[in-house]
Amino acid sequence: MTDFSKVHYYRKQEQSAQPVKVKTDVCIYGASSAGVAAAVQAHRMGHTVALVAFGSRLGGLSSGGLGATDIGNKAAIGGISREFYDAVGRHYGKDKPQWIFEPHVAQKIFNEWIEECGIPVYYNQHLHKADVHAGRLARIWMENGNEFAADVYIDATYEGDLLAMAGVSYHAGRESNSVYRETLNGIHYGHPNHNFKAWTDPYCIPGKPDSGLLYGVADEHPGIQGQGDSCIQAYNFRICLSENPDNRFAFPMPPGYSPEHYELLLRYIHNGVWDAMRLNIRMPNGKTDLNNYGGVSTDLIGGNYDWPEGSYEHRERIFQEHLNYNMGMLYFLSNDERVPLNIRKEMSTWGLPADEYTDNGLWTPQLYIREARRMISDVVMTESHCRGSEVVTDSIGLAAYQMDSHNCRRIVLDGRCVNEGNVEVGASAPYPISYRSIVPKGEECTNLLVPVCLSSSHIAYGSIRMEPVFMVLGQSAAVAASISMAQQVPVQEVDYGLLQEELLRLNQILQFT
C-alpha cells in the first residue's frame, strides 16, 4: 500500500559533520532529464562532472510519470534525446524509438547511463548559497554544507534555483502581450478545451454568493485579455495507473483528504459532464499516463503561484496540497456514494501499480512543474519564433510542440465557474531555439548555462517545455560548456561556428526541412 510518509518534495538536510568539497570541470545542478543529458555529454567530451540532484532520483518528469511523451514532431529530436527513446525501444524489443513507456524503464535507462559513465551523483542536495565573484560562479554550497566548485555550471532545475541565486534576471508569471508584441500571452479567454462545458455554480450554497466560494474557485476580477499577471499555469502529477488486477492497489485515502474539495467536480458530473479521467494515454503492461482534462480534473488551478520563488519548506506544503488533491480525487471518484455508480465502477478498474515507485510509496516524487522562473537574456524566445515569423540564426536544437498553457485561474463570471489561461495553438513548424536564450546576459554571469528555465516568454515556453527538448538543450549546453573551457572565454562568447559543427557531428537537429 501507499506509504505517504515517504512521499515528499523536501526533507531538511542537517549540517554534515564532514561536508564534502568537490571540484570538477562542470557542475550540473538538477538531475532532470536535461541534467542527465548534460552530464553524459560532458563526460563524453572528457570532462570531470558532478551531477548534483535535489531529490533522490534521476530523470525528473521523464522518469516521474510522463510516459506518454509530449513531442509535436519526432523528426525534430536528435542527439542524446533520440538515444534515450531508442533505448526505450530496445527495452521493449523494438529496433526503433518508442515514445510511450513505463516510469521505471526511463529511470533504469538514466541510471545505466550515469553508472556506465562513472559520473558521481550527489543526491538530496538543497542549494543554500552561491559565491559569485566578478560575474562568475565560483562555488555553491548545499544545505548540509557540501561545497561544489567548477569552471562551468549548468542549471538543469525546473525552478531555476541556481540562476536566481547567481543574480541572473528572470520572470515568473505571464507577461502582457505588449511586452514582446504577442497575441496569446497574459490573461486569456477563448479556448474551449479544459473549460466548463456545462453551467456549474461556484457557491457553497448554490445561487447564494454570500455563502462563499467552493474549494478551488478564486474571488478575483476577470481582468483584461492580454494583461500580464503573476499567475502560473497549473501543476499536477502525471499519474501512472494500472488496470492489471495482479499489479494494482486500490486508491488509498490520503492523509489530508477532504471530500469538500471535490464538490465542484461532483456538481460538474451531476450537470452531465464526466471527463476528468479522459486524458489517460495507454502505456505498456496495462498502465496509463493520466493527465488533466476538462473543466475539473487533476490540475490544482491556483495552487502553485508561490512555487517558483517559494522556500523549500513552502514548496513542500504546496507539494503535499497537490498530492492530497490528486490522490484524493481518485479516492473520491472511487468511493464517495454521491458519485454515480457507473463512474465508481469504472474507477474500480484502475489502481496504483505495485511495481512503480516502490521506494516512494508507489507515488511519483516529481510534481509537474510546467513553468516556474524563466531567465531574461539577450534573446527571449517568443510567439514570433513559434509561428516562424522570426527565426534565430544560432540554433542549438528544435522545439515542435504547440503553444500550450494550462489554465492559470478559476474564477466566477456571471454566477458560473470559468477557467482562464488555457491556450493550445500550433506552431507553424519545428523551429530553432537560440543559443543566446540559454546563456545569461554577459554582465550577470559568464559561466552559467540554463537549458530548462531558458529565456522565453510564458507563451513560447509552453511550446518549448517538453522533455525531449530539455534533453536536447541539456546536451547542447554541455557542448557549449566544453568549448567555453577550451577557448577560455565566457559562455556568451563561445564561437557559434564551432558549436554548430560539434552539435551536427553529434546528430543534433538544428534546422527543420
Short mmCIF file of C-alpha atoms in Angstrom, two decimals:
data_model
loop_
_atom_site.label_atom_id
_atom_site.label_comp_id
_atom_site.label_asym_id
_atom_site.label_seq_id
_atom_site.Cartn_x
_atom_site.Cartn_y
_atom_site.Cartn_z
CA MET A 1 0.00 0.00 0.00
CA THR A 2 0.96 3.64 -0.31
CA ASP A 3 3.18 4.88 2.48
CA PHE A 4 2.53 8.61 2.41
CA SER A 5 5.33 9.24 4.88
CA LYS A 6 7.75 8.52 2.02
CA VAL A 7 6.20 10.95 -0.45
CA HIS A 8 7.89 14.33 -0.18
CA TYR A 9 9.44 17.10 -2.21
CA TYR A 10 11.75 18.22 0.59
CA ARG A 11 13.14 16.96 3.84
CA LYS A 12 15.59 19.24 5.59
CA GLN A 13 19.19 18.08 5.48
CA GLU A 14 21.11 18.76 8.67
CA GLN A 15 24.62 20.17 8.57
CA SER A 16 27.05 17.35 7.89
CA ALA A 17 29.83 16.75 10.37
CA GLN A 18 32.14 16.13 7.42
CA PRO A 19 30.85 18.07 4.40
CA VAL A 20 32.43 17.21 1.07
CA LYS A 21 34.28 19.64 -1.17
CA VAL A 22 34.10 18.75 -4.85
CA LYS A 23 35.99 20.44 -7.71
CA THR A 24 35.10 19.49 -11.29
CA ASP A 25 35.15 20.97 -14.76
CA VAL A 26 31.35 21.02 -14.95
CA CYS A 27 28.81 21.12 -12.13
CA ILE A 28 25.21 20.38 -13.06
CA TYR A 29 22.59 21.34 -10.50
CA GLY A 30 19.37 19.46 -11.12
CA ALA A 31 19.01 15.80 -12.15
CA SER A 32 16.16 16.38 -14.59
CA SER A 33 16.36 14.69 -17.99
CA ALA A 34 18.26 17.79 -19.16
CA GLY A 35 20.70 17.39 -16.29
CA VAL A 36 21.33 13.73 -17.10
CA ALA A 37 21.85 14.53 -20.81
CA ALA A 38 24.26 17.33 -19.94
CA ALA A 39 26.23 15.12 -17.57
CA VAL A 40 26.57 12.30 -20.10
CA GLN A 41 27.67 14.68 -22.86
CA ALA A 42 30.21 16.49 -20.67
CA HIS A 43 31.67 13.13 -19.67
CA ARG A 44 31.87 12.00 -23.29
CA MET A 45 33.90 15.13 -24.05
CA GLY A 46 36.45 14.16 -21.41
CA HIS A 47 35.41 16.46 -18.60
CA THR A 48 35.03 15.78 -14.91
CA VAL A 49 31.41 16.19 -13.89
CA ALA A 50 29.39 16.48 -10.70
CA LEU A 51 25.64 15.86 -11.03
CA VAL A 52 24.00 17.45 -8.01
CA ALA A 53 20.42 16.26 -7.51
CA PHE A 54 17.84 17.99 -5.33
CA GLY A 55 15.99 14.72 -4.76
CA SER A 56 16.79 11.02 -4.77
CA ARG A 57 16.03 10.06 -8.38
CA LEU A 58 17.32 10.77 -11.87
CA GLY A 59 15.29 11.95 -14.83
CA GLY A 60 12.77 14.42 -13.44
CA LEU A 61 9.43 14.15 -15.16
CA SER A 62 10.71 11.70 -17.80
CA SER A 63 11.05 9.07 -15.07
CA GLY A 64 8.35 10.66 -12.92
CA GLY A 65 5.16 9.75 -14.74
CA LEU A 66 5.25 11.45 -18.12
CA GLY A 67 5.46 8.20 -20.05
CA ALA A 68 3.30 9.47 -22.92
CA THR A 69 5.88 11.81 -24.43
CA ASP A 70 4.67 15.26 -25.46
CA ILE A 71 6.68 15.94 -28.57
CA GLY A 72 4.94 17.57 -31.55
CA ASN A 73 7.18 16.24 -34.35
CA LYS A 74 9.51 13.33 -33.73
CA ALA A 75 11.75 14.28 -36.65
CA ALA A 76 12.85 17.34 -34.66
CA ILE A 77 14.56 15.23 -31.98
CA GLY A 78 18.19 14.15 -32.32
CA GLY A 79 21.32 13.58 -30.27
CA ILE A 80 21.19 12.12 -26.77
CA SER A 81 17.47 12.75 -26.62
CA ARG A 82 16.97 10.41 -29.57
CA GLU A 83 19.34 7.92 -27.94
CA PHE A 84 17.04 7.82 -24.92
CA TYR A 85 13.95 6.95 -26.95
CA ASP A 86 15.98 4.43 -28.97
CA ALA A 87 16.95 2.79 -25.67
CA VAL A 88 13.29 2.69 -24.63
CA GLY A 89 12.50 0.94 -27.92
CA ARG A 90 15.20 -1.66 -27.33
CA HIS A 91 13.84 -2.31 -23.84
CA TYR A 92 10.51 -3.24 -25.39
CA GLY A 93 12.16 -5.37 -28.11
CA LYS A 94 11.91 -2.87 -30.95
CA ASP A 95 14.53 -1.61 -33.38
CA LYS A 96 13.11 1.91 -33.48
CA PRO A 97 12.40 4.67 -30.95
CA GLN A 98 9.48 4.23 -28.58
CA TRP A 99 7.90 7.35 -27.15
CA ILE A 100 5.47 5.77 -24.65
CA PHE A 101 6.95 3.90 -21.71
CA GLU A 102 6.65 2.98 -18.03
CA PRO A 103 8.36 5.24 -15.47
CA HIS A 104 10.70 2.56 -14.13
CA VAL A 105 12.01 1.92 -17.65
CA ALA A 106 13.08 5.55 -18.00
CA GLN A 107 14.72 5.53 -14.60
CA LYS A 108 16.58 2.32 -15.45
CA ILE A 109 17.99 3.88 -18.63
CA PHE A 110 19.10 7.08 -16.89
CA ASN A 111 20.70 5.11 -14.06
CA GLU A 112 22.55 2.85 -16.52
CA TRP A 113 23.88 5.83 -18.46
CA ILE A 114 25.25 7.50 -15.35
CA GLU A 115 26.73 4.26 -14.00
CA GLU A 116 28.36 3.40 -17.33
CA CYS A 117 29.99 6.83 -17.42
CA GLY A 118 31.01 6.63 -13.78
CA ILE A 119 29.55 10.08 -13.10
CA PRO A 120 29.24 10.83 -9.38
CA VAL A 121 25.72 11.82 -8.36
CA TYR A 122 25.14 13.70 -5.12
CA TYR A 123 21.54 13.11 -4.06
CA ASN A 124 19.32 15.17 -1.74
CA GLN A 125 21.40 18.31 -2.18
CA HIS A 126 19.47 21.51 -1.46
CA LEU A 127 21.07 24.68 -2.75
CA HIS A 128 21.82 27.09 0.10
CA LYS A 129 24.08 29.84 -1.21
CA ALA A 130 26.37 30.77 -4.08
CA ASP A 131 29.64 32.65 -4.35
CA VAL A 132 29.58 34.94 -7.38
CA HIS A 133 32.81 36.85 -7.94
CA ALA A 134 33.42 39.28 -10.80
CA GLY A 135 30.45 37.89 -12.74
CA ARG A 136 31.45 34.24 -12.33
CA LEU A 137 30.04 31.49 -10.17
CA ALA A 138 32.96 30.35 -8.05
CA ARG A 139 31.25 27.77 -5.83
CA ILE A 140 27.91 26.73 -4.46
CA TRP A 141 27.01 25.36 -1.04
CA MET A 142 24.28 22.96 -0.09
CA GLU A 143 22.09 22.97 2.99
CA ASN A 144 24.19 20.16 4.51
CA GLY A 145 27.43 22.07 4.00
CA ASN A 146 28.65 20.29 0.88
CA GLU A 147 30.57 22.57 -1.46
CA PHE A 148 30.83 22.32 -5.26
CA ALA A 149 33.27 24.32 -7.36
CA ALA A 150 33.51 24.15 -11.15
CA ASP A 151 34.68 26.04 -14.21
CA VAL A 152 31.19 26.00 -15.72
CA TYR A 153 27.77 25.45 -14.12
CA ILE A 154 24.56 24.21 -15.69
CA ASP A 155 21.22 24.93 -14.01
CA ALA A 156 19.04 21.97 -15.01
CA THR A 157 16.32 22.52 -12.39
CA TYR A 158 12.68 23.08 -13.30
CA GLU A 159 12.62 26.10 -10.99
CA GLY A 160 15.77 28.00 -12.00
CA ASP A 161 17.04 27.99 -8.43
CA LEU A 162 20.72 28.32 -9.34
CA LEU A 163 20.21 31.11 -11.88
CA ALA A 164 18.28 33.09 -9.28
CA MET A 165 20.93 32.59 -6.62
CA ALA A 166 23.58 33.67 -9.13
CA GLY A 167 21.77 37.00 -9.56
CA VAL A 168 20.57 36.34 -13.10
CA SER A 169 17.47 38.20 -14.34
CA TYR A 170 14.27 36.20 -14.61
CA HIS A 171 10.49 36.50 -14.81
CA ALA A 172 7.75 34.43 -13.17
CA GLY A 173 4.16 34.72 -14.34
CA ARG A 174 2.56 35.89 -17.56
CA GLU A 175 3.84 38.91 -19.43
CA SER A 176 1.44 41.34 -21.02
CA ASN A 177 1.07 40.85 -24.76
CA SER A 178 2.59 44.29 -25.22
CA VAL A 179 5.97 43.27 -23.73
CA TYR A 180 7.05 41.13 -26.70
CA ARG A 181 4.33 42.07 -29.22
CA GLU A 182 2.48 38.76 -28.76
CA THR A 183 -1.19 37.80 -29.04
CA LEU A 184 -1.54 34.76 -26.75
CA ASN A 185 0.25 35.89 -23.57
CA GLY A 186 -1.27 37.30 -20.40
CA ILE A 187 -4.88 36.79 -19.33
CA HIS A 188 -6.52 34.63 -21.95
CA TYR A 189 -10.15 33.69 -22.59
CA GLY A 190 -11.47 31.97 -25.66
CA HIS A 191 -10.03 28.46 -25.87
CA PRO A 192 -12.79 25.96 -25.02
CA ASN A 193 -10.59 22.96 -24.17
CA HIS A 194 -10.21 22.32 -20.45
CA ASN A 195 -13.09 24.61 -19.59
CA PHE A 196 -16.60 24.03 -18.27
CA LYS A 197 -18.94 22.51 -20.82
CA ALA A 198 -21.96 22.93 -18.55
CA TRP A 199 -23.04 25.76 -16.27
CA THR A 200 -21.58 24.99 -12.86
CA ASP A 201 -22.47 27.01 -9.77
CA PRO A 202 -19.38 28.13 -7.78
CA TYR A 203 -21.06 28.97 -4.46
CA CYS A 204 -21.10 26.83 -1.31
CA ILE A 205 -24.88 27.17 -1.33
CA PRO A 206 -25.93 27.21 -4.99
CA GLY A 207 -27.20 30.59 -6.08
CA LYS A 208 -26.06 32.35 -2.89
CA PRO A 209 -22.88 34.42 -3.38
CA ASP A 210 -22.76 35.36 0.30
CA SER A 211 -22.29 31.67 1.22
CA GLY A 212 -18.73 31.76 -0.10
CA LEU A 213 -16.93 30.00 -2.93
CA LEU A 214 -16.24 26.30 -3.32
CA TYR A 215 -12.71 24.97 -2.92
CA GLY A 216 -10.61 25.78 -5.99
CA VAL A 217 -12.57 28.85 -7.08
CA ALA A 218 -10.88 32.26 -6.67
CA ASP A 219 -12.57 35.55 -5.88
CA GLU A 220 -10.71 37.59 -8.49
CA HIS A 221 -11.50 40.29 -11.01
CA PRO A 222 -11.64 38.77 -14.51
CA GLY A 223 -9.02 41.20 -15.81
CA ILE A 224 -8.43 42.23 -19.40
CA GLN A 225 -7.49 39.96 -22.30
CA GLY A 226 -3.72 40.09 -22.80
CA GLN A 227 -2.96 41.70 -19.46
CA GLY A 228 0.09 40.40 -17.59
CA ASP A 229 -0.04 38.99 -14.06
CA SER A 230 1.88 36.79 -11.62
CA CYS A 231 -0.23 33.68 -12.18
CA ILE A 232 1.43 30.37 -13.10
CA GLN A 233 -0.12 27.68 -15.28
CA ALA A 234 -1.47 24.85 -13.14
CA TYR A 235 0.60 21.93 -11.85
CA ASN A 236 -0.49 18.35 -11.30
CA PHE A 237 1.06 14.91 -11.19
CA ARG A 238 1.36 12.77 -14.30
CA ILE A 239 -0.14 9.75 -12.56
CA CYS A 240 0.83 6.23 -13.55
CA LEU A 241 -2.18 3.92 -13.14
CA SER A 242 -2.61 0.19 -13.67
CA GLU A 243 -5.63 -1.80 -14.84
CA ASN A 244 -3.90 -5.15 -14.24
CA PRO A 245 -5.66 -6.81 -11.26
CA ASP A 246 -2.42 -8.59 -10.37
CA ASN A 247 -0.41 -5.36 -10.33
CA ARG A 248 -2.51 -2.69 -8.68
CA PHE A 249 -3.58 -1.34 -5.33
CA ALA A 250 -6.91 0.38 -4.79
CA PHE A 251 -6.64 4.14 -4.44
CA PRO A 252 -5.96 4.93 -0.77
CA MET A 253 -7.37 7.82 1.21
CA PRO A 254 -4.60 10.44 1.55
CA PRO A 255 -3.92 11.90 4.99
CA GLY A 256 -5.26 15.34 4.07
CA TYR A 257 -8.40 14.03 2.40
CA SER A 258 -11.41 16.34 2.37
CA PRO A 259 -14.45 15.38 0.26
CA GLU A 260 -15.46 19.06 0.19
CA HIS A 261 -12.53 19.67 -2.15
CA TYR A 262 -14.41 17.78 -4.88
CA GLU A 263 -17.83 19.43 -4.57
CA LEU A 264 -17.19 21.40 -7.77
CA LEU A 265 -16.25 18.21 -9.62
CA LEU A 266 -19.34 16.47 -8.25
CA ARG A 267 -21.62 19.27 -9.43
CA TYR A 268 -19.97 19.18 -12.84
CA ILE A 269 -20.60 15.43 -13.07
CA HIS A 270 -24.24 15.87 -11.99
CA ASN A 271 -24.56 18.53 -14.69
CA GLY A 272 -23.88 15.82 -17.25
CA VAL A 273 -20.13 16.01 -17.91
CA TRP A 274 -17.81 13.14 -16.98
CA ASP A 275 -14.39 13.77 -18.49
CA ALA A 276 -11.99 14.23 -15.57
CA MET A 277 -10.21 10.95 -16.40
CA ARG A 278 -10.45 11.25 -20.15
CA LEU A 279 -6.83 12.15 -20.88
CA ASN A 280 -5.17 8.88 -19.98
CA ILE A 281 -2.81 7.50 -22.59
CA ARG A 282 -2.20 3.76 -22.58
CA MET A 283 1.30 2.55 -21.86
CA PRO A 284 2.78 -0.96 -21.98
CA ASN A 285 1.74 -3.65 -19.47
CA GLY A 286 -1.73 -2.35 -18.73
CA LYS A 287 -0.66 1.06 -17.47
CA THR A 288 -1.64 4.60 -18.32
CA ASP A 289 -0.27 8.12 -18.00
CA LEU A 290 -3.12 10.19 -16.53
CA ASN A 291 -3.08 13.92 -17.22
CA ASN A 292 -5.52 16.79 -16.70
CA TYR A 293 -8.59 17.12 -18.90
CA GLY A 294 -11.73 19.24 -18.96
CA GLY A 295 -13.23 21.73 -16.53
CA VAL A 296 -12.24 19.97 -13.28
CA SER A 297 -9.54 17.33 -13.21
CA THR A 298 -6.04 16.77 -11.77
CA ASP A 299 -4.77 20.34 -12.25
CA LEU A 300 -4.90 22.23 -8.95
CA ILE A 301 -5.56 25.59 -10.56
CA GLY A 302 -4.24 28.48 -8.48
CA GLY A 303 -2.45 26.24 -6.00
CA ASN A 304 1.07 26.88 -7.31
CA TYR A 305 1.60 30.63 -7.52
CA ASP A 306 4.19 30.67 -4.75
CA TRP A 307 6.19 27.70 -6.01
CA PRO A 308 8.79 29.43 -8.25
CA GLU A 309 10.16 31.72 -5.56
CA GLY A 310 9.00 29.80 -2.50
CA SER A 311 11.26 28.43 0.20
CA TYR A 312 11.83 24.69 0.25
CA GLU A 313 9.50 24.41 3.25
CA HIS A 314 6.77 26.32 1.44
CA ARG A 315 7.21 24.23 -1.68
CA GLU A 316 6.83 21.11 0.46
CA ARG A 317 3.45 22.40 1.65
CA ILE A 318 2.41 23.09 -1.94
CA PHE A 319 3.62 19.63 -2.97
CA GLN A 320 1.54 17.97 -0.25
CA GLU A 321 -1.52 20.00 -1.25
CA HIS A 322 -1.16 18.74 -4.83
CA LEU A 323 -0.58 15.18 -3.62
CA ASN A 324 -3.66 15.27 -1.40
CA TYR A 325 -5.75 16.84 -4.14
CA ASN A 326 -4.69 14.40 -6.88
CA MET A 327 -4.82 11.25 -4.79
CA GLY A 328 -7.95 12.49 -3.05
CA MET A 329 -9.70 12.96 -6.39
CA LEU A 330 -9.01 9.35 -7.34
CA TYR A 331 -10.23 8.14 -3.94
CA PHE A 332 -13.32 10.37 -4.08
CA LEU A 333 -14.36 9.18 -7.54
CA SER A 334 -13.89 5.57 -6.48
CA ASN A 335 -15.64 5.66 -3.10
CA ASP A 336 -17.96 8.59 -2.49
CA GLU A 337 -21.56 7.35 -2.72
CA ARG A 338 -22.66 10.67 -4.24
CA VAL A 339 -20.63 9.80 -7.34
CA PRO A 340 -22.78 7.92 -9.88
CA LEU A 341 -22.37 4.15 -9.64
CA ASN A 342 -21.20 3.77 -13.24
CA ILE A 343 -18.29 6.13 -12.55
CA ARG A 344 -17.35 4.33 -9.34
CA LYS A 345 -17.37 1.03 -11.21
CA GLU A 346 -15.18 2.50 -13.94
CA MET A 347 -12.75 3.83 -11.36
CA SER A 348 -12.59 0.44 -9.62
CA THR A 349 -10.86 -1.00 -12.70
CA TRP A 350 -7.84 1.22 -12.03
CA GLY A 351 -5.33 1.46 -9.20
CA LEU A 352 -1.75 2.36 -8.38
CA PRO A 353 0.76 -0.01 -9.98
CA ALA A 354 2.56 -2.15 -7.43
CA ASP A 355 5.80 -2.13 -9.43
CA GLU A 356 6.31 1.63 -9.85
CA TYR A 357 7.97 3.99 -7.35
CA THR A 358 8.41 1.12 -4.92
CA ASP A 359 10.89 3.21 -2.93
CA ASN A 360 8.49 6.18 -2.76
CA GLY A 361 5.19 4.83 -1.55
CA LEU A 362 4.03 3.89 -5.10
CA TRP A 363 3.70 7.58 -5.98
CA THR A 364 5.94 9.72 -8.16
CA PRO A 365 8.15 12.21 -6.31
CA GLN A 366 8.03 14.58 -9.29
CA LEU A 367 5.39 17.28 -9.32
CA TYR A 368 4.74 18.52 -12.85
CA ILE A 369 6.39 21.94 -12.73
CA ARG A 370 5.02 23.17 -16.03
CA GLU A 371 6.59 26.57 -15.57
CA ALA A 372 8.45 28.50 -12.88
CA ARG A 373 11.19 31.08 -13.33
CA ARG A 374 12.20 31.95 -16.88
CA MET A 375 15.52 33.67 -17.48
CA ILE A 376 15.60 37.04 -19.25
CA SER A 377 18.61 37.18 -21.53
CA ASP A 378 19.70 38.97 -24.70
CA VAL A 379 17.38 36.76 -26.77
CA VAL A 380 13.92 35.93 -25.44
CA MET A 381 12.07 33.19 -27.30
CA THR A 382 8.57 34.46 -28.11
CA GLU A 383 5.39 33.67 -30.01
CA SER A 384 7.03 35.11 -33.14
CA HIS A 385 9.64 32.33 -33.06
CA CYS A 386 6.95 29.69 -32.55
CA ARG A 387 4.99 30.99 -35.53
CA GLY A 388 8.11 31.23 -37.72
CA SER A 389 7.82 34.96 -38.37
CA GLU A 390 11.15 35.44 -36.57
CA VAL A 391 13.96 32.88 -36.96
CA VAL A 392 17.13 32.75 -34.89
CA THR A 393 20.49 32.08 -36.55
CA ASP A 394 22.26 30.35 -33.67
CA SER A 395 20.17 27.19 -33.30
CA ILE A 396 21.09 24.61 -30.67
CA GLY A 397 18.02 22.42 -31.21
CA LEU A 398 14.39 22.50 -32.26
CA ALA A 399 11.07 22.83 -30.48
CA ALA A 400 7.99 21.42 -32.15
CA TYR A 401 5.05 21.33 -29.73
CA GLN A 402 2.07 23.65 -29.86
CA MET A 403 1.97 26.77 -27.70
CA ASP A 404 0.41 25.07 -24.71
CA SER A 405 -0.59 26.75 -21.46
CA HIS A 406 -2.77 25.04 -18.90
CA ASN A 407 -5.27 27.17 -17.03
CA CYS A 408 -3.94 29.76 -14.61
CA ARG A 409 -7.11 30.81 -12.78
CA ARG A 410 -10.61 29.52 -11.94
CA ILE A 411 -12.94 32.44 -11.31
CA VAL A 412 -16.60 33.46 -11.34
CA LEU A 413 -18.20 35.15 -14.34
CA ASP A 414 -21.91 35.97 -14.27
CA GLY A 415 -22.54 33.48 -11.49
CA ARG A 416 -20.79 30.48 -13.02
CA CYS A 417 -17.33 28.88 -12.93
CA VAL A 418 -14.90 29.74 -15.71
CA ASN A 419 -11.31 28.56 -16.17
CA GLU A 420 -8.91 31.11 -17.63
CA GLY A 421 -5.49 30.77 -19.22
CA ASN A 422 -5.77 27.68 -21.44
CA VAL A 423 -4.03 28.10 -24.79
CA GLU A 424 -3.48 25.39 -27.40
CA VAL A 425 -2.25 26.90 -30.65
CA GLY A 426 0.00 25.02 -33.03
CA ALA A 427 3.47 26.22 -34.00
CA SER A 428 3.95 26.73 -37.73
CA ALA A 429 6.65 24.01 -37.91
CA PRO A 430 9.58 22.83 -35.77
CA TYR A 431 11.58 25.98 -35.07
CA PRO A 432 15.12 26.65 -33.81
CA ILE A 433 15.96 27.66 -30.25
CA SER A 434 18.66 30.29 -29.85
CA TYR A 435 21.94 29.58 -28.07
CA ARG A 436 21.65 33.07 -26.61
CA SER A 437 18.43 32.02 -24.87
CA ILE A 438 20.29 29.55 -22.61
CA VAL A 439 23.06 31.92 -21.51
CA PRO A 440 22.55 34.87 -19.15
CA LYS A 441 23.33 38.45 -20.07
CA GLY A 442 27.10 38.86 -20.13
CA GLU A 443 27.16 41.37 -17.30
CA GLU A 444 25.30 38.97 -14.98
CA CYS A 445 27.11 35.62 -15.09
CA THR A 446 29.72 34.35 -17.55
CA ASN A 447 29.99 30.66 -16.66
CA LEU A 448 26.38 29.52 -16.29
CA LEU A 449 24.11 27.80 -18.84
CA VAL A 450 20.36 27.35 -18.36
CA PRO A 451 18.77 24.70 -20.64
CA VAL A 452 15.46 24.31 -18.74
CA CYS A 453 14.43 27.72 -17.37
CA LEU A 454 15.71 29.38 -20.51
CA SER A 455 14.96 32.90 -21.71
CA SER A 456 11.41 32.73 -23.02
CA SER A 457 8.03 34.39 -22.73
CA HIS A 458 5.25 32.50 -20.98
CA ILE A 459 3.51 31.53 -24.20
CA ALA A 460 6.65 30.41 -26.04
CA TYR A 461 7.79 28.41 -23.03
CA GLY A 462 4.52 26.48 -23.31
CA SER A 463 5.84 25.15 -26.62
CA ILE A 464 9.49 24.63 -25.62
CA ARG A 465 8.90 22.98 -22.22
CA MET A 466 8.85 19.36 -23.39
CA GLU A 467 11.09 16.63 -22.01
CA PRO A 468 12.68 15.63 -25.35
CA VAL A 469 13.58 19.28 -25.95
CA PHE A 470 15.03 19.64 -22.45
CA MET A 471 17.36 16.70 -23.20
CA VAL A 472 18.35 18.34 -26.50
CA LEU A 473 19.12 21.62 -24.74
CA GLY A 474 20.96 19.89 -21.90
CA GLN A 475 23.28 18.18 -24.34
CA SER A 476 23.86 21.39 -26.30
CA ALA A 477 24.60 23.26 -23.07
CA ALA A 478 27.29 20.70 -22.18
CA VAL A 479 28.91 21.06 -25.60
CA ALA A 480 28.93 24.85 -25.22
CA ALA A 481 30.46 24.47 -21.75
CA SER A 482 33.25 22.36 -23.22
CA ILE A 483 34.02 24.93 -25.93
CA SER A 484 33.92 27.74 -23.38
CA MET A 485 36.55 25.98 -21.28
CA ALA A 486 38.69 25.09 -24.30
CA GLN A 487 38.63 28.64 -25.64
CA GLN A 488 38.86 30.14 -22.14
CA VAL A 489 36.04 32.55 -22.93
CA PRO A 490 32.73 33.39 -21.25
CA VAL A 491 29.81 31.24 -22.35
CA GLN A 492 28.42 34.31 -24.12
CA GLU A 493 31.49 34.40 -26.39
CA VAL A 494 31.54 30.76 -27.47
CA ASP A 495 32.28 30.51 -31.20
CA TYR A 496 28.90 29.51 -32.62
CA GLY A 497 30.51 28.07 -35.75
CA LEU A 498 32.42 25.56 -33.62
CA LEU A 499 29.35 24.87 -31.51
CA GLN A 500 27.20 24.26 -34.58
CA GLU A 501 29.82 21.96 -36.13
CA GLU A 502 30.08 19.86 -32.98
CA LEU A 503 26.30 19.64 -32.48
CA LEU A 504 25.81 18.45 -36.05
CA ARG A 505 28.53 15.83 -35.53
CA LEU A 506 26.54 14.63 -32.52
CA ASN A 507 23.38 14.26 -34.65
CA GLN A 508 21.62 17.23 -33.11
CA ILE A 509 18.86 18.55 -35.38
CA LEU A 510 19.37 22.30 -35.82
CA GLN A 511 17.12 23.12 -38.77
CA PHE A 512 13.91 21.54 -39.98
CA THR A 513 13.31 20.76 -43.62
#
